[in-house]
């Protein structure tokens, strides 16, 4: 299993101290189905091309855009493409996912697509988010393998920091920033426990008469999630630089 770190061009130099396996988040969809690129150093090579769908215009020529992405992979020596497309599935992006699936398969490149595009890109890897607030992580990964096969399993290793008021009928917690989490830990000095089902740490605290349940990841839980994915045959795993910048010396061996 290959473990990647998603970085912007501005984060690349610092991240290079720890790894060279990057998803280069420097690409987006431009007008008239063009591929737009942020400023990257000329010597940037290897890793994967990260194509953002944020605020993307309608893609009317998927073949044109897919061909441009493949040419960029050739120029930069990228091993494949990650489609970073959040939000509802867009009908105009389905043909692009389908075209990229055919081209990457033909050229023996990796393609990773969001779950909503898995049916359109039948051979692409589909990242499964490991930041669960309920259920069982291993079972969730096994379900993904059962549905699509181990060859299409990838891990989206989102770092969990979530505060749930109790009771919490909606099951929706409040994400905590790094600063908020650090302040909370310093203030409460809680007894911390480990959930084997969620593969995450947790604690409870009471503030202003209300009880709260906090789930969070650290380097150890993220590495355990990696091991769980590897045991089930996951092909790739992805960290986001801003989420784990303080853990890079634990998650990757310094270069």
mmCIF file of N, CA, C and O in Angstrom, residues 2 28 41 68 74 77 114 128 130 139-140 144 201 210 214 235 239 251:
data_model
loop_
_atom_site.group_PDB
_atom_site.id
_atom_site.type_symbol
_atom_site.label_atom_id
_atom_site.label_comp_id
_atom_site.label_asym_id
_atom_site.label_seq_id
_atom_site.Cartn_x
_atom_site.Cartn_y
_atom_site.Cartn_z
ATOM 1 N N UNK A 2 0.584 2.174 -0.907
ATOM 2 C CA UNK A 2 1.334 3.426 -0.979
ATOM 3 C C UNK A 2 0.616 4.488 -0.144
ATOM 4 O O UNK A 2 -0.601 4.661 -0.262
ATOM 5 N N UNK A 28 -6.820 22.418 -11.085
ATOM 6 C CA UNK A 28 -8.260 22.570 -11.036
ATOM 7 C C UNK A 28 -8.815 22.681 -12.451
ATOM 8 O O UNK A 28 -8.052 22.816 -13.423
ATOM 9 N N UNK A 41 7.310 24.150 -8.958
ATOM 10 C CA UNK A 41 8.701 24.174 -9.379
ATOM 11 C C UNK A 41 8.889 23.263 -10.587
ATOM 12 O O UNK A 41 8.274 22.201 -10.691
ATOM 13 N N UNK A 68 -5.521 16.399 -21.363
ATOM 14 C CA UNK A 68 -4.585 17.369 -20.787
ATOM 15 C C UNK A 68 -4.016 16.838 -19.471
ATOM 16 O O UNK A 68 -2.823 16.995 -19.175
ATOM 17 N N UNK A 74 2.431 12.650 -17.863
ATOM 18 C CA UNK A 74 3.626 12.262 -18.607
ATOM 19 C C UNK A 74 4.778 13.218 -18.402
ATOM 20 O O UNK A 74 5.924 12.798 -18.222
ATOM 21 N N UNK A 77 5.921 12.909 -14.614
ATOM 22 C CA UNK A 77 6.177 11.581 -14.082
ATOM 23 C C UNK A 77 5.212 11.176 -12.989
ATOM 24 O O UNK A 77 5.550 10.362 -12.117
ATOM 25 N N UNK A 114 -14.083 9.890 -5.852
ATOM 26 C CA UNK A 114 -15.019 9.850 -4.725
ATOM 27 C C UNK A 114 -16.049 8.744 -4.922
ATOM 28 O O UNK A 114 -16.316 8.297 -6.048
ATOM 29 N N UNK A 128 -12.118 5.414 1.312
ATOM 30 C CA UNK A 128 -13.110 5.309 2.375
ATOM 31 C C UNK A 128 -12.630 6.154 3.547
ATOM 32 O O UNK A 128 -11.491 5.992 4.008
ATOM 33 N N UNK A 130 -11.906 7.200 7.124
ATOM 34 C CA UNK A 130 -11.694 6.413 8.345
ATOM 35 C C UNK A 130 -12.115 7.155 9.609
ATOM 36 O O UNK A 130 -12.016 6.599 10.707
ATOM 37 N N UNK A 139 -15.312 -3.300 9.935
ATOM 38 C CA UNK A 139 -16.513 -3.731 9.224
ATOM 39 C C UNK A 139 -16.803 -2.811 8.044
ATOM 40 O O UNK A 139 -17.176 -3.276 6.958
ATOM 41 N N UNK A 140 -16.620 -1.520 8.237
ATOM 42 C CA UNK A 140 -16.846 -0.562 7.143
ATOM 43 C C UNK A 140 -15.902 -0.835 5.980
ATOM 44 O O UNK A 140 -16.300 -0.812 4.812
ATOM 45 N N UNK A 144 -16.695 -2.234 2.040
ATOM 46 C CA UNK A 144 -16.194 -1.617 0.809
ATOM 47 C C UNK A 144 -15.497 -2.650 -0.070
ATOM 48 O O UNK A 144 -15.658 -2.661 -1.289
ATOM 49 N N UNK A 201 -9.346 7.532 19.874
ATOM 50 C CA UNK A 201 -9.348 7.791 21.314
ATOM 51 C C UNK A 201 -10.554 8.660 21.665
ATOM 52 O O UNK A 201 -11.106 9.361 20.809
ATOM 53 N N UNK A 210 -23.311 20.523 31.149
ATOM 54 C CA UNK A 210 -23.593 19.642 30.015
ATOM 55 C C UNK A 210 -22.432 18.667 29.808
ATOM 56 O O UNK A 210 -21.266 19.058 29.887
ATOM 57 N N UNK A 214 -15.839 13.402 23.389
ATOM 58 C CA UNK A 214 -14.873 13.855 22.379
ATOM 59 C C UNK A 214 -14.149 12.658 21.780
ATOM 60 O O UNK A 214 -13.583 11.836 22.503
ATOM 61 N N UNK A 235 -5.104 -0.318 -1.552
ATOM 62 C CA UNK A 235 -4.075 0.006 -2.529
ATOM 63 C C UNK A 235 -3.337 1.303 -2.212
ATOM 64 O O UNK A 235 -2.177 1.474 -2.591
ATOM 65 N N UNK A 239 -3.222 11.184 3.479
ATOM 66 C CA UNK A 239 -3.270 12.179 4.550
ATOM 67 C C UNK A 239 -3.329 13.565 3.911
ATOM 68 O O UNK A 239 -2.789 13.784 2.817
ATOM 69 N N UNK A 251 4.255 9.713 11.348
ATOM 70 C CA UNK A 251 3.569 9.031 10.253
ATOM 71 C C UNK A 251 4.500 8.658 9.112
ATOM 72 O O UNK A 251 4.260 7.695 8.386
#
